[in-house]
PDB file of C-alpha atoms in Angstrom:
ATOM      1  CA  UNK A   1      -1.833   6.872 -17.363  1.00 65.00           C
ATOM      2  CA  UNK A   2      -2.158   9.822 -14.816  1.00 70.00           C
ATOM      3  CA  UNK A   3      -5.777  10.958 -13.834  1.00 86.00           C
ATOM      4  CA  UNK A   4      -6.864  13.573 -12.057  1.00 92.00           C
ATOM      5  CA  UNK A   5     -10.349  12.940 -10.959  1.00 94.00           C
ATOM      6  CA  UNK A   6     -12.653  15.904  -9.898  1.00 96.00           C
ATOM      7  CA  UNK A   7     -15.844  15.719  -8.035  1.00 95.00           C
ATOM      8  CA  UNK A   8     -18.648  16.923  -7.698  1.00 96.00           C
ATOM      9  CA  UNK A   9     -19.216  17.563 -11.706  1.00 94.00           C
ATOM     10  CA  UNK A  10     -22.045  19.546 -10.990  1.00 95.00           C
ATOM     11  CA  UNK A  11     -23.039  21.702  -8.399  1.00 97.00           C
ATOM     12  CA  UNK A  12     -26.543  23.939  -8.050  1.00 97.00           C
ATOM     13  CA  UNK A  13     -26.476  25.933  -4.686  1.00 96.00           C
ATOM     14  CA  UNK A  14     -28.201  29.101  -3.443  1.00 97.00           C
ATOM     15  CA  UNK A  15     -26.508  32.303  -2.885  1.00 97.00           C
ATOM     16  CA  UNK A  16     -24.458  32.453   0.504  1.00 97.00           C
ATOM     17  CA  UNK A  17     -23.754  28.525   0.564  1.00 97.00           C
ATOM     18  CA  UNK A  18     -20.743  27.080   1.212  1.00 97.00           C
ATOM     19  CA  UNK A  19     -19.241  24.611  -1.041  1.00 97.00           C
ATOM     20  CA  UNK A  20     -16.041  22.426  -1.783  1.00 98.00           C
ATOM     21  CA  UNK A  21     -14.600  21.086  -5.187  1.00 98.00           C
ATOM     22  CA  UNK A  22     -11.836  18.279  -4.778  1.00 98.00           C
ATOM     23  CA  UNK A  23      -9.196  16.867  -6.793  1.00 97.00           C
ATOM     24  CA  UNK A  24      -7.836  13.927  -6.563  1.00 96.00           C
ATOM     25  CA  UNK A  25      -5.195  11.287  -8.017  1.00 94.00           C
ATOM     26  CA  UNK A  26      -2.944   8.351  -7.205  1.00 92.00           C
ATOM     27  CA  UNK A  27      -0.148  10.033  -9.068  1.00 91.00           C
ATOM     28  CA  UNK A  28       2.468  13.232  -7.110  1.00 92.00           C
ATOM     29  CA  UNK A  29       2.080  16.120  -9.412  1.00 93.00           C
ATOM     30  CA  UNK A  30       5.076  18.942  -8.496  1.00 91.00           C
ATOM     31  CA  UNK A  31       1.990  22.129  -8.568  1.00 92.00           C
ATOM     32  CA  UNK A  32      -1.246  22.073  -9.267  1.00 95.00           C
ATOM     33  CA  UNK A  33      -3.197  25.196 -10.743  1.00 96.00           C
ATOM     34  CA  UNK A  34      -7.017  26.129 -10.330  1.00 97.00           C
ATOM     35  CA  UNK A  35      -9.129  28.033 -13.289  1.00 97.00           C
ATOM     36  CA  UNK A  36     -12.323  29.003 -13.768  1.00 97.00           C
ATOM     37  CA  UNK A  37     -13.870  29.362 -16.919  1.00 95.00           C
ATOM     38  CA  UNK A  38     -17.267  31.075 -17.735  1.00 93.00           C
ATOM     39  CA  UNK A  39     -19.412  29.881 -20.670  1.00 87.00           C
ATOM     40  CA  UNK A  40     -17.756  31.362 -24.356  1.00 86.00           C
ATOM     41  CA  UNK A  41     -14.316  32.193 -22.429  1.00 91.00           C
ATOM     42  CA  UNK A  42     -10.881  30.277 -22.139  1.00 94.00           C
ATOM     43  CA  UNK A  43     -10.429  29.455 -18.754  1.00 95.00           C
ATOM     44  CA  UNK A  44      -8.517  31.910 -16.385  1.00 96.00           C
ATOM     45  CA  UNK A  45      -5.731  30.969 -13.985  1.00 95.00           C
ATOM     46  CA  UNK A  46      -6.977  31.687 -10.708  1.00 97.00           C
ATOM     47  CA  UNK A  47      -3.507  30.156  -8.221  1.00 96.00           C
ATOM     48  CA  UNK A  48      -0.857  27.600  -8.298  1.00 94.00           C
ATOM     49  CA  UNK A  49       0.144  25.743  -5.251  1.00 95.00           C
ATOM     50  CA  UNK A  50       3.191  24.333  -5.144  1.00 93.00           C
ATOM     51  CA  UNK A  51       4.200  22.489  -1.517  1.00 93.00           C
ATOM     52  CA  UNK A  52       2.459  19.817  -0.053  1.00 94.00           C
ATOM     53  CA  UNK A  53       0.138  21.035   2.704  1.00 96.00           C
ATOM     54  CA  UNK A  54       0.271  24.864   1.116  1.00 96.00           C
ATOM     55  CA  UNK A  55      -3.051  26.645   1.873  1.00 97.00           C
ATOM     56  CA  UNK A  56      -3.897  29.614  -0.523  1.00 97.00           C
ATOM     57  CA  UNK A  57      -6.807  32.537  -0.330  1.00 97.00           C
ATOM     58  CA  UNK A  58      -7.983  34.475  -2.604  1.00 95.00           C
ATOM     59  CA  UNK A  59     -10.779  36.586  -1.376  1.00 96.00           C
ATOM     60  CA  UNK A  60     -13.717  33.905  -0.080  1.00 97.00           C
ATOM     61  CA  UNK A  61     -11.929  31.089  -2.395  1.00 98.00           C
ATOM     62  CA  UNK A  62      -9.441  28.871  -0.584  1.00 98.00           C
ATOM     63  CA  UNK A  63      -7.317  26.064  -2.092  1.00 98.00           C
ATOM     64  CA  UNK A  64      -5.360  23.208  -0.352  1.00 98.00           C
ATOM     65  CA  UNK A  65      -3.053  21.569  -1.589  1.00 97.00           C
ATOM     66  CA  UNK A  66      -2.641  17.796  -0.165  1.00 96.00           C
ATOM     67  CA  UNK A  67       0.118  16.898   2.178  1.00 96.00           C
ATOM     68  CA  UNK A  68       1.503  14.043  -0.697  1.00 95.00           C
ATOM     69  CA  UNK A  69       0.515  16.171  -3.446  1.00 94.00           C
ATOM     70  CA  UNK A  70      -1.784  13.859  -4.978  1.00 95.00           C
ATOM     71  CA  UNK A  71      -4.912  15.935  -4.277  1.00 96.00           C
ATOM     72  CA  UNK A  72      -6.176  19.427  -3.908  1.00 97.00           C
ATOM     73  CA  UNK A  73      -9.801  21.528  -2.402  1.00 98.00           C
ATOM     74  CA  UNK A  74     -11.464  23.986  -3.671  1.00 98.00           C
ATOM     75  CA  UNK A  75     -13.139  25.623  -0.954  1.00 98.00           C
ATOM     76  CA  UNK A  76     -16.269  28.852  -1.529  1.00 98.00           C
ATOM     77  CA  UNK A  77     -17.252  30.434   1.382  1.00 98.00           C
ATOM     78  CA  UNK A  78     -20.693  32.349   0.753  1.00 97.00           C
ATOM     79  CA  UNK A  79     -20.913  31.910  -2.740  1.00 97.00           C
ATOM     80  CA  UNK A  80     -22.253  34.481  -5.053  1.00 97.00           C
ATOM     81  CA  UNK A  81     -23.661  34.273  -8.444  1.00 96.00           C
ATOM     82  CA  UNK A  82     -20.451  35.669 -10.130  1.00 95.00           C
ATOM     83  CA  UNK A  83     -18.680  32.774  -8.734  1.00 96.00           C
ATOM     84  CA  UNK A  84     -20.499  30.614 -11.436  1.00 96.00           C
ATOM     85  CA  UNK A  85     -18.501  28.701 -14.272  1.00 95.00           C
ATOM     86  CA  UNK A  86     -16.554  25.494 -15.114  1.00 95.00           C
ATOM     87  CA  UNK A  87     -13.755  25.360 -11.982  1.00 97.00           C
ATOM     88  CA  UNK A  88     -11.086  23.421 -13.937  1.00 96.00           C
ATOM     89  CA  UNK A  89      -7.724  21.915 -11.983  1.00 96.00           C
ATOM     90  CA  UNK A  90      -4.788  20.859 -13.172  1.00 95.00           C
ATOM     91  CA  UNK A  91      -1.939  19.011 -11.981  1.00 93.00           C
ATOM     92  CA  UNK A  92       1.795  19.636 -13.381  1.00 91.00           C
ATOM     93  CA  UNK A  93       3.219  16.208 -14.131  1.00 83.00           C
ATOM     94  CA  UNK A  94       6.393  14.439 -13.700  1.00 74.00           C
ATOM     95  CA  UNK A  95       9.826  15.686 -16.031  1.00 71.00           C
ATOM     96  CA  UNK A  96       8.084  16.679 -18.822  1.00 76.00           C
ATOM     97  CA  UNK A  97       5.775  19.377 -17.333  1.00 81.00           C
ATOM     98  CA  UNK A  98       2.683  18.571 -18.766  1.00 84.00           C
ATOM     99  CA  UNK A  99      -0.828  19.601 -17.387  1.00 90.00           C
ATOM    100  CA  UNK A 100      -2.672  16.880 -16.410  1.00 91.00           C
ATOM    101  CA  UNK A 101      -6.545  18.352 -16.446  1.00 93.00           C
ATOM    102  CA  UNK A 102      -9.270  17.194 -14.130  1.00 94.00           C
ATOM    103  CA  UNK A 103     -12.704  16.958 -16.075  1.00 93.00           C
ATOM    104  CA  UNK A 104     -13.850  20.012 -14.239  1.00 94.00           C
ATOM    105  CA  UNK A 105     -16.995  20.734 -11.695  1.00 95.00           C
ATOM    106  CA  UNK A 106     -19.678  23.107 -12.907  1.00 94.00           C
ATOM    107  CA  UNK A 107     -21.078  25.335 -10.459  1.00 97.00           C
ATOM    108  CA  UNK A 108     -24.159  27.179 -10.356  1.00 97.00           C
ATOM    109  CA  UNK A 109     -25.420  29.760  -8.142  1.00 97.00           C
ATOM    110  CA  UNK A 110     -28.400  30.787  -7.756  1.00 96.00           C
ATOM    111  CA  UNK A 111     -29.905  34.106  -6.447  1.00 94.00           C
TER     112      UNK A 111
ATOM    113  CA  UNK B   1      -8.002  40.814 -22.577  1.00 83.00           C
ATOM    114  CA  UNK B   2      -5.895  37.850 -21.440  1.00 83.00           C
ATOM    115  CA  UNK B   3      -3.008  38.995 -24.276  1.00 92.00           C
ATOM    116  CA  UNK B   4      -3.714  35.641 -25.863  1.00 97.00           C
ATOM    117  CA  UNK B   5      -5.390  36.141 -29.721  1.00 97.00           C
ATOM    118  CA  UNK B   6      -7.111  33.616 -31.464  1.00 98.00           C
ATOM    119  CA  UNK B   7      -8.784  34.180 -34.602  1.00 97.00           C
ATOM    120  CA  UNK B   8     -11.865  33.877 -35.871  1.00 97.00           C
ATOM    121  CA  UNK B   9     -14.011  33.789 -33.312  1.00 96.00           C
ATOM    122  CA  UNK B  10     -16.443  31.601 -35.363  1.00 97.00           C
ATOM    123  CA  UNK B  11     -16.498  29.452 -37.977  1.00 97.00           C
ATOM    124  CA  UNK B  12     -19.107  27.409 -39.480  1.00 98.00           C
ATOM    125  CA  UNK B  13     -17.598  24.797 -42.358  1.00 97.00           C
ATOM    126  CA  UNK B  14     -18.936  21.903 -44.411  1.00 98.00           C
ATOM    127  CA  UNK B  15     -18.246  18.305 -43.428  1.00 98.00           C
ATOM    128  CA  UNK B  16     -14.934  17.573 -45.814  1.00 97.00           C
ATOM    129  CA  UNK B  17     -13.194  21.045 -45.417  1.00 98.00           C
ATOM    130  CA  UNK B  18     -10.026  22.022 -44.172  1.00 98.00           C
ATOM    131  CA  UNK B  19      -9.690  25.488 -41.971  1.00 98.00           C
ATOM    132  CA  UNK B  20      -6.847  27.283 -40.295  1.00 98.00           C
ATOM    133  CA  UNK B  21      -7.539  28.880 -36.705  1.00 98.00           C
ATOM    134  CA  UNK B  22      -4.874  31.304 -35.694  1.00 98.00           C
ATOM    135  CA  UNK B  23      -3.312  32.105 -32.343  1.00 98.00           C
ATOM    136  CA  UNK B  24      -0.668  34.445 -31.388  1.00 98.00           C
ATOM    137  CA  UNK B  25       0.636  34.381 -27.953  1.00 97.00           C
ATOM    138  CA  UNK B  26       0.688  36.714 -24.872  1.00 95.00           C
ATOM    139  CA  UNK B  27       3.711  38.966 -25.473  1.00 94.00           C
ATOM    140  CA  UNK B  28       6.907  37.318 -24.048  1.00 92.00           C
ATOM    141  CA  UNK B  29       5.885  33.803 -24.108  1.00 94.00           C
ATOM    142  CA  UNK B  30       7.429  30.742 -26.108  1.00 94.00           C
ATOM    143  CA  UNK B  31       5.187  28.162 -25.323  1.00 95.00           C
ATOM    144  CA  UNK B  32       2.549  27.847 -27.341  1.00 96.00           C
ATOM    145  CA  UNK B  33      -0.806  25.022 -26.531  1.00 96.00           C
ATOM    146  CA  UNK B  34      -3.974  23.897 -28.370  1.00 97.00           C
ATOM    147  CA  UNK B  35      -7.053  22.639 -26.527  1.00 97.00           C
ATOM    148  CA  UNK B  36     -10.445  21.144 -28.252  1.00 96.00           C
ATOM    149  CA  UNK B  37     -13.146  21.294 -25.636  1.00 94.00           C
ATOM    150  CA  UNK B  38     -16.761  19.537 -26.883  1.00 90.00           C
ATOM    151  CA  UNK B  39     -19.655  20.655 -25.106  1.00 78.00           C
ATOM    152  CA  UNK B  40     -19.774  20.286 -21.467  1.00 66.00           C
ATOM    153  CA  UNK B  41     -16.418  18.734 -21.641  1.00 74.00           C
ATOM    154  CA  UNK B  42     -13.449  19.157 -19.670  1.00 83.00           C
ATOM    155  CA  UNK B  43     -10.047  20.304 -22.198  1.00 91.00           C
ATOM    156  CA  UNK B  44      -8.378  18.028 -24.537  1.00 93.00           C
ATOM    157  CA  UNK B  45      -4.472  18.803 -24.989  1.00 93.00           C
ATOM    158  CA  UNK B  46      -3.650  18.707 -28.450  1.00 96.00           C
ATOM    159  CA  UNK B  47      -0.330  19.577 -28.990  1.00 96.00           C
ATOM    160  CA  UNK B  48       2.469  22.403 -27.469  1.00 95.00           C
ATOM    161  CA  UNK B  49       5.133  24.335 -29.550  1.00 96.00           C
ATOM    162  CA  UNK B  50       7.675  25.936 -27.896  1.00 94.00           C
ATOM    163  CA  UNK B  51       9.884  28.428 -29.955  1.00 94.00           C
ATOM    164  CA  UNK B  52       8.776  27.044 -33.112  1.00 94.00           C
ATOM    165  CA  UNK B  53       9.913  23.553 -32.560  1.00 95.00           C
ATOM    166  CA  UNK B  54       7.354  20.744 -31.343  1.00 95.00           C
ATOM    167  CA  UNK B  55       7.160  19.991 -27.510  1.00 93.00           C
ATOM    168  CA  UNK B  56       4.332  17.446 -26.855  1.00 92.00           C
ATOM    169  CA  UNK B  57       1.686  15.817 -28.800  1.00 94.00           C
ATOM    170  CA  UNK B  58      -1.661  14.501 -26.836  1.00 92.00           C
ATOM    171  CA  UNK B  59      -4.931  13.382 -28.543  1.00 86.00           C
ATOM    172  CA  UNK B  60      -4.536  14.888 -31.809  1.00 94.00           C
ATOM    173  CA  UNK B  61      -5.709  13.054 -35.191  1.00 95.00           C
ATOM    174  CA  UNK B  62      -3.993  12.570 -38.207  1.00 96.00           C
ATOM    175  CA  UNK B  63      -5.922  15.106 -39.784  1.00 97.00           C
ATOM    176  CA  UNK B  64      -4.824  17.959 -37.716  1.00 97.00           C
ATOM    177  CA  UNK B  65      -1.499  19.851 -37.898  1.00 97.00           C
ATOM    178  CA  UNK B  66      -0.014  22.368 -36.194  1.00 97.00           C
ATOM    179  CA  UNK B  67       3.063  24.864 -36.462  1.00 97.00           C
ATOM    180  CA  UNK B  68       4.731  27.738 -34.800  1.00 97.00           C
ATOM    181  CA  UNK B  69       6.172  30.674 -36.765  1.00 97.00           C
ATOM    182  CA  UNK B  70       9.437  32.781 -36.175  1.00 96.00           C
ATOM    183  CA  UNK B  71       7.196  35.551 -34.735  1.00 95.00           C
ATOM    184  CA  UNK B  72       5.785  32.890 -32.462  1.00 96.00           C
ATOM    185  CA  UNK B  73       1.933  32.785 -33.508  1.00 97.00           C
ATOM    186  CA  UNK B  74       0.553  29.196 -34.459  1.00 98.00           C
ATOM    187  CA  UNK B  75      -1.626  28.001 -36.266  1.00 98.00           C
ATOM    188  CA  UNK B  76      -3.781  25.171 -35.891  1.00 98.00           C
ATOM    189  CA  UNK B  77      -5.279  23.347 -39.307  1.00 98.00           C
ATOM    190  CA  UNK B  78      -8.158  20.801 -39.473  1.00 98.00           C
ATOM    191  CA  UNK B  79      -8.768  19.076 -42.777  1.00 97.00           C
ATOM    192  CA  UNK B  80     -11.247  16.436 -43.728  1.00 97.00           C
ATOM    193  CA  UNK B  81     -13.647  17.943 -41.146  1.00 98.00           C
ATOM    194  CA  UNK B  82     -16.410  15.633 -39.501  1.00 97.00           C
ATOM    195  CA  UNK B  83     -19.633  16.814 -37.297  1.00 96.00           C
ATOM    196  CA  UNK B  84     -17.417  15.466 -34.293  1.00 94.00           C
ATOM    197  CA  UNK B  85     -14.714  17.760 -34.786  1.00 96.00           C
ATOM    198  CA  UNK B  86     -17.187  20.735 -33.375  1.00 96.00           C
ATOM    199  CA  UNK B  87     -16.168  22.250 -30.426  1.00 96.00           C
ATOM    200  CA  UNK B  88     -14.478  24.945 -29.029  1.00 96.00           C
ATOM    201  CA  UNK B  89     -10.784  24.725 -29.878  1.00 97.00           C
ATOM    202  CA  UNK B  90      -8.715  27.110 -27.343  1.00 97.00           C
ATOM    203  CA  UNK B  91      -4.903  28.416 -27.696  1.00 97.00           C
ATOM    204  CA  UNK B  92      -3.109  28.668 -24.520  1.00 96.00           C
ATOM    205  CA  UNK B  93       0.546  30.366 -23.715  1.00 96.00           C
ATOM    206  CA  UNK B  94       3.238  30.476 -21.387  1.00 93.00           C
ATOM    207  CA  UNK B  95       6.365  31.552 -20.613  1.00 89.00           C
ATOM    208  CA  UNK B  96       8.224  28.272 -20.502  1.00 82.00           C
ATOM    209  CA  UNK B  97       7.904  25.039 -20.348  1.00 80.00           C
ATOM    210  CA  UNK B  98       7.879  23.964 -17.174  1.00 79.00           C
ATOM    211  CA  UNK B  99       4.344  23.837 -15.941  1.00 77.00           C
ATOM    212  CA  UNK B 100       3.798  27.596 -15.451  1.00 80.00           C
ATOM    213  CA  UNK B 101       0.265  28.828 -15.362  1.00 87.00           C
ATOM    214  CA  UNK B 102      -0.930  28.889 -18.585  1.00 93.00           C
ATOM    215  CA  UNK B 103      -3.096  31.965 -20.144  1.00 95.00           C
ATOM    216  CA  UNK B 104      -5.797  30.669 -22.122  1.00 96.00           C
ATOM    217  CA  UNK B 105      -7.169  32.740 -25.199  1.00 97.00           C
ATOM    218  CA  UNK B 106     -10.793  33.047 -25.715  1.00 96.00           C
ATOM    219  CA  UNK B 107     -10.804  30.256 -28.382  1.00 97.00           C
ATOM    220  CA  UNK B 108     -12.615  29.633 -31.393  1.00 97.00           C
ATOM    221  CA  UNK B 109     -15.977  28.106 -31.894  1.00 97.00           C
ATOM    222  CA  UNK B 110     -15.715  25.434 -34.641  1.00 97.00           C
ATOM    223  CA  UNK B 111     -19.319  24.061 -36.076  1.00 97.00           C
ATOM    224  CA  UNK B 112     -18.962  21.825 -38.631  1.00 97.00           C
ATOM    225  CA  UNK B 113     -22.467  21.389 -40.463  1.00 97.00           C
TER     226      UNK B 113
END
């Protein structure tokens, strides 16, 4: 069975923190997709990366993903309070294309 | 709007009932996919349709069924419902079915009293 473990679950930091989310697994996954979700709402795709070592911004969020493809980094520079939710990743499996979902990390941040 | 339309919203139901929550895809995609989340919980994969024929089945129970029409919504029944089976239950679509990013819609909260 293919996991995709997430850490931390939870996360409480001030305003203007820095922070990192990781993903990891023993299993190669072909791409691996980030979302965020905010309380009452699906979650939202926010990038796929697709080669091993692949580096991706978007605005202060940057995502990594692993040289072997078996893990992936979420990292927040200067967080802000819109930058809470439920940061979900997922790892596309094997011939069959399924998602493989990490349990997710919940973030706060606080003003 | 994600383009993703899931119907009701809401629905509160007795223990024993069977209900039907409705999803119709972002325009252009085949693939259709149906999530339960429980609170605080990461996503459970139910099951994915892609034009109208079955795809992939995860954790779904016996009691559950799903289908995809010729116009390409699905629906999603529950029957026998138990207090566990509250959660959020989310539709998702894509274009195939290779593992492109999927668009999520804005689900439907399921309480079950």
């Amino acid at each position: 069975t293919q996991l995709l473990e997430q850490s931390p679950q939870f996360l409480s930091i001030q305003e203007g923190e820095n922070l990192t989310v990781y993903c990891n697994s023993s299993s190669v996954f072909s791409s691996l997709q980030w979302y965020r979700q905010e309380p009452g709402e699906g979650p939202v795709l926010l990038v796929t990366v697709v080669t091993g070592g692949e580096v991706k911004k978007l605005k202060r969020l940057t995502f990594q993903f692993g040289d072997a493809r078996k893990d992936s980094s979420l990292h927040i520079t200067a967080a802000q309070p819109g930058d809470t939710g439920l940061y979900l990743c997922a790892g596309v499996s094997g011939s069959n294309y399924q998602l493989i979902w990490g349990a997710g990390t919940k973030l706060i941040i606080k003003p | 709007d994600s383009g993703v339309t899931q119907t009701p919203k809401h629905l509160i139901t007795a223990t024993g009932q069977r209900v039907t929550l409705r999803c119709s895809p972002r325009s252009g995609d085949l693939s259709v996919y149906w999530y339960q989340q429980s609170l605080d919980q990461g996503l459970q994969f139910l099951i994915q349709y892609y034009n109208g024929e079955e795809r992939a089945k995860g954790n779904i129970l016996e009691r559950f069924s799903a289908q995809q029409f010729p116009d390409l919504h699905s629906e999603l029944n529950l029957s026998s419902l138990e207090l566990g089976d509250s959660a959020l239950y989310f539709c998702a679509s894509s274009v195939g079915v290779k593992g492109d990013g999927y668009t999520f819609g804005s689900g439907t909260r399921l309480t079950v009293v």
